[in-house]
């Protein structure tokens, strides 16, 4: 993987996501290489480049510091990249952004597939911060096939366990590939309930033009039927849950 340092003019982008005003992405590109990643298609970046180069926004903490004087509202970190991908171990750009956000006492939300976020618990624990972790299966062999360079299932659950002691947490179960998640859903919900996550979001897989996903993940899922199946399982638990479709 090649790292290229760049200098940006803007730190925060208006977000299209519900419930959040701004998106903060410290990197362009992502080393986790999830086979279902749609970010390069949304950003119109060549897939080969996406999989081989990470652009490091070297000055984003400084730019963010200036922008926060004028911009209010919830900031979500990592909407089209994982802010805790391996590059962060070396560059600590996300950590420096957190220091700035903490200085300005800003409300944030982070979604990740990496246990590297535990490194920054010393900052995050005192912030108005919500921590989300993506889970697509409980079977780590299967996880490795679709999210090869992200943290293991156990490491992700450990992230939720640790942050649930100090922050609001949620599990993002998606994109859903029924064969990977449905056999484990009851067990997973029990684990999440024991951990004490604040809520769970389910989201379906969304195919984008130009995406090439493995044959084994292609199916003709009827998402309305699937929603009913999920509902039948999760209603037996006390955790609030939401659907993205
Ligand atoms: S962690 Fe997110 S941005 Fe990174 S490859 Fe996976 S889906 Fe794409």
PDB file of N, CA, C and O and ligand atoms in Angstrom, residues 30-34 36-40 50 80-82 113, ligand 1:
ATOM      1  N   UNK A  30      -8.969   3.331   1.337  1.00  0.00           N
ATOM      2  CA  UNK A  30      -9.127   2.545   2.562  1.00  0.00           C
ATOM      3  C   UNK A  30      -8.448   1.193   2.399  1.00  0.00           C
ATOM      4  O   UNK A  30      -8.671   0.492   1.418  1.00  0.00           O
ATOM      5  N   UNK A  31      -7.645   0.878   3.390  1.00  0.00           N
ATOM      6  CA  UNK A  31      -6.850  -0.358   3.330  1.00  0.00           C
ATOM      7  C   UNK A  31      -7.626  -1.605   3.742  1.00  0.00           C
ATOM      8  O   UNK A  31      -7.091  -2.698   3.653  1.00  0.00           O
ATOM      9  N   UNK A  32      -8.821  -1.449   4.235  1.00  0.00           N
ATOM     10  CA  UNK A  32      -9.550  -2.627   4.717  1.00  0.00           C
ATOM     11  C   UNK A  32     -10.006  -3.538   3.576  1.00  0.00           C
ATOM     12  O   UNK A  32     -10.255  -4.714   3.791  1.00  0.00           O
ATOM     13  N   UNK A  33     -10.156  -2.946   2.418  1.00  0.00           N
ATOM     14  CA  UNK A  33     -10.474  -3.705   1.193  1.00  0.00           C
ATOM     15  C   UNK A  33     -11.695  -4.614   1.311  1.00  0.00           C
ATOM     16  O   UNK A  33     -11.635  -5.798   0.902  1.00  0.00           O
ATOM     17  N   UNK A  34     -12.748  -4.101   1.862  1.00  0.00           N
ATOM     18  CA  UNK A  34     -13.988  -4.888   1.924  1.00  0.00           C
ATOM     19  C   UNK A  34     -14.475  -5.142   0.500  1.00  0.00           C
ATOM     20  O   UNK A  34     -14.462  -4.212  -0.322  1.00  0.00           O
ATOM     21  N   UNK A  36     -17.290  -5.494  -0.663  1.00  0.00           N
ATOM     22  CA  UNK A  36     -18.548  -4.837  -1.006  1.00  0.00           C
ATOM     23  C   UNK A  36     -18.438  -3.312  -0.937  1.00  0.00           C
ATOM     24  O   UNK A  36     -19.443  -2.604  -0.972  1.00  0.00           O
ATOM     25  N   UNK A  37     -17.224  -2.786  -0.816  1.00  0.00           N
ATOM     26  CA  UNK A  37     -17.054  -1.341  -0.609  1.00  0.00           C
ATOM     27  C   UNK A  37     -17.612  -0.543  -1.791  1.00  0.00           C
ATOM     28  O   UNK A  37     -17.242  -0.778  -2.932  1.00  0.00           O
ATOM     29  N   UNK A  38     -18.495   0.392  -1.500  1.00  0.00           N
ATOM     30  CA  UNK A  38     -19.020   1.205  -2.588  1.00  0.00           C
ATOM     31  C   UNK A  38     -18.402   2.608  -2.624  1.00  0.00           C
ATOM     32  O   UNK A  38     -18.679   3.400  -3.533  1.00  0.00           O
ATOM     33  N   UNK A  39     -17.528   2.910  -1.652  1.00  0.00           N
ATOM     34  CA  UNK A  39     -16.964   4.269  -1.579  1.00  0.00           C
ATOM     35  C   UNK A  39     -16.279   4.716  -2.883  1.00  0.00           C
ATOM     36  O   UNK A  39     -16.528   5.828  -3.350  1.00  0.00           O
ATOM     37  N   UNK A  40     -15.422   3.874  -3.518  1.00  0.00           N
ATOM     38  CA  UNK A  40     -14.785   4.366  -4.749  1.00  0.00           C
ATOM     39  C   UNK A  40     -15.799   4.680  -5.840  1.00  0.00           C
ATOM     40  O   UNK A  40     -15.576   5.579  -6.653  1.00  0.00           O
ATOM     41  N   UNK A  50      -8.002   2.924  -5.568  1.00  0.00           N
ATOM     42  CA  UNK A  50      -8.599   2.829  -4.226  1.00  0.00           C
ATOM     43  C   UNK A  50      -7.931   1.720  -3.412  1.00  0.00           C
ATOM     44  O   UNK A  50      -7.700   1.869  -2.215  1.00  0.00           O
ATOM     45  N   UNK A  80     -16.790   7.796   4.227  1.00  0.00           N
ATOM     46  CA  UNK A  80     -16.369   7.136   2.982  1.00  0.00           C
ATOM     47  C   UNK A  80     -14.938   6.588   3.074  1.00  0.00           C
ATOM     48  O   UNK A  80     -14.242   6.448   2.056  1.00  0.00           O
ATOM     49  N   UNK A  81     -14.522   6.304   4.279  1.00  0.00           N
ATOM     50  CA  UNK A  81     -13.230   5.667   4.528  1.00  0.00           C
ATOM     51  C   UNK A  81     -13.288   5.205   5.987  1.00  0.00           C
ATOM     52  O   UNK A  81     -14.198   5.597   6.706  1.00  0.00           O
ATOM     53  N   UNK A  82     -12.349   4.358   6.394  1.00  0.00           N
ATOM     54  CA  UNK A  82     -12.308   4.026   7.819  1.00  0.00           C
ATOM     55  C   UNK A  82     -11.204   4.856   8.446  1.00  0.00           C
ATOM     56  O   UNK A  82     -10.023   4.716   8.099  1.00  0.00           O
ATOM     57  N   UNK A 113     -14.369  -0.330  11.640  1.00  0.00           N
ATOM     58  CA  UNK A 113     -14.212  -1.791  11.679  1.00  0.00           C
ATOM     59  C   UNK A 113     -12.855  -2.110  12.282  1.00  0.00           C
ATOM     60  O   UNK A 113     -12.301  -3.165  12.023  1.00  0.00           O
TER      61      UNK A 113
HETATM   62  S1  LIG B   1     -13.960  -0.099   5.837  1.00  0.00           S
HETATM   63 FE1  LIG B   1     -15.531   1.027   4.688  1.00  0.00          FE
HETATM   64  S2  LIG B   1     -14.398   2.414   3.347  1.00  0.00           S
HETATM   65 FE2  LIG B   1     -12.959   0.852   4.054  1.00  0.00          FE
HETATM   66  S3  LIG B   1     -12.958  -0.717   2.433  1.00  0.00           S
HETATM   67 FE3  LIG B   1     -14.443  -1.320   4.020  1.00  0.00          FE
HETATM   68  S4  LIG B   1     -16.419  -0.520   3.297  1.00  0.00           S
HETATM   69 FE4  LIG B   1     -14.789   0.562   2.164  1.00  0.00          FE
END
